[in-house]
Amino acid sequence: MDFDEKEMDIFNEVMEVVGKYPNFENYELRAEPALKISGLEIYPDRRKIYRDRREISLTAKEYDLLCFLVTNRGRVLTYDQIYRKIWGEYAQDIENNNTIGFHICNLREKLFSASPDAPFTIRCERNVGYCFGLIPE
């Protein structure tokens, strides 16, 4: 990035002010490491998902769902657990289960269209919830 002379003066002034406060670096967020599982890469600090180095475009809820499922891979997460974590509310009726199912369906479609031979699955446990798991080779 190139600055003209006026922009460079302003930048130098800002850096001079920042330099006067040694604790300023405390405001920088720590970089979160990428979560990599079976060719799927999740970058929490950028909220990006990649499969074989190609970005998969997800909505905010789909991203949150995937992260929650992957973080708890192998565990069956109940509708109530999912709804409380992703929507921040208690699941009180079947409509909430349908909401979760709708988002899971969209998530599956996006993940598997990006990689039909993906070595993982999002399994439905009927009347209980969902589970992210690896497919044995």
XYZ file of C-alpha atoms in Angstrom:
137
model
C 0.000 0.000 0.000
C 1.411 3.371 -1.002
C 0.759 6.612 0.852
C 1.097 10.072 -0.567
C 3.092 12.600 1.491
C 0.059 13.966 3.405
C -1.210 10.446 4.249
C 2.279 9.438 5.357
C 2.438 12.406 7.743
C -0.925 11.443 9.259
C 0.146 7.792 9.546
C 3.382 8.794 11.290
C 1.442 10.970 13.744
C -0.903 8.113 14.587
C 2.014 5.708 15.076
C 3.758 8.274 17.311
C 0.671 8.483 19.537
C 0.317 4.688 19.626
C 4.013 4.384 20.525
C 3.452 6.485 23.653
C 1.146 3.810 25.075
C 3.009 0.530 25.619
C -0.192 -1.271 26.665
C -1.842 -0.499 23.334
C -0.894 -3.958 22.076
C -3.256 -5.414 24.708
C -6.150 -4.354 22.500
C -5.099 -6.635 19.676
C -7.168 -9.810 19.414
C -5.313 -13.072 19.599
C -5.375 -14.993 16.368
C -7.358 -18.202 16.671
C -5.847 -21.215 14.958
C -7.697 -22.794 12.082
C -9.629 -25.953 12.824
C -8.796 -28.558 10.198
C -10.724 -31.775 9.850
C -10.875 -34.051 6.816
C -10.081 -31.384 4.239
C -12.412 -28.887 5.891
C -10.717 -25.755 7.210
C -12.525 -23.412 9.606
C -11.012 -20.020 10.405
C -12.858 -18.653 13.479
C -11.281 -15.200 13.460
C -12.331 -14.677 9.821
C -15.565 -16.737 9.989
C -14.531 -18.516 6.803
C -14.864 -22.163 5.776
C -12.790 -23.829 3.065
C -12.964 -27.270 1.491
C -9.903 -28.222 -0.563
C -8.858 -24.542 -0.506
C -12.156 -23.324 -1.980
C -14.301 -21.066 0.156
C -17.773 -22.307 1.032
C -20.177 -19.412 1.453
C -22.314 -19.911 4.575
C -24.837 -17.750 6.376
C -24.022 -16.709 9.946
C -26.331 -19.398 11.397
C -24.928 -22.105 9.092
C -21.397 -21.138 10.111
C -22.288 -21.213 13.815
C -24.042 -24.571 13.399
C -21.089 -26.115 11.604
C -18.613 -24.874 14.218
C -20.780 -26.190 17.053
C -21.191 -29.583 15.385
C -17.515 -29.927 14.418
C -16.296 -28.857 17.852
C -18.479 -31.585 19.340
C -17.854 -34.170 16.607
C -18.961 -37.656 17.485
C -21.495 -36.399 20.028
C -25.205 -36.255 19.401
C -26.303 -32.695 20.142
C -29.949 -32.385 21.102
C -32.311 -29.933 19.441
C -32.422 -28.009 22.697
C -28.619 -27.800 22.975
C -28.327 -26.631 19.384
C -31.114 -24.092 19.653
C -29.794 -22.618 22.906
C -26.249 -22.343 21.551
C -27.051 -20.974 18.095
C -30.208 -18.930 18.718
C -29.645 -18.191 22.410
C -33.104 -19.383 23.411
C -34.727 -22.531 24.718
C -36.369 -24.766 22.131
C -39.953 -24.979 23.294
C -41.750 -26.629 20.423
C -41.449 -28.587 17.205
C -41.185 -25.389 15.135
C -37.707 -24.821 16.571
C -36.703 -28.343 15.518
C -37.921 -27.488 12.014
C -35.827 -24.327 12.076
C -32.742 -26.332 12.967
C -33.563 -28.933 10.311
C -33.952 -26.234 7.667
C -30.518 -24.780 8.446
C -28.887 -28.231 8.648
C -30.370 -29.109 5.241
C -28.915 -25.943 3.694
C -25.583 -26.547 5.400
C -25.370 -30.123 4.129
C -26.238 -29.021 0.615
C -23.494 -26.376 0.576
C -20.861 -28.643 2.125
C -21.536 -31.623 -0.069
C -21.945 -29.655 -3.291
C -18.470 -28.264 -2.582
C -17.171 -31.799 -2.102
C -19.520 -34.704 -2.868
C -16.964 -37.258 -1.647
C -16.493 -35.541 1.722
C -15.282 -37.949 4.424
C -17.720 -36.573 6.994
C -21.442 -36.492 7.589
C -24.037 -34.595 9.570
C -26.255 -37.369 10.860
C -29.785 -36.896 12.168
C -30.742 -38.785 15.310
C -34.498 -38.916 14.913
C -36.380 -36.995 17.626
C -33.081 -36.198 19.388
C -30.752 -33.956 17.345
C -27.707 -34.032 15.066
C -24.163 -35.371 15.080
C -21.114 -34.459 13.007
C -18.993 -37.507 12.312
C -16.194 -38.790 10.158
C -16.930 -41.577 7.715
C -14.585 -44.529 8.324
C -12.357 -45.345 5.377
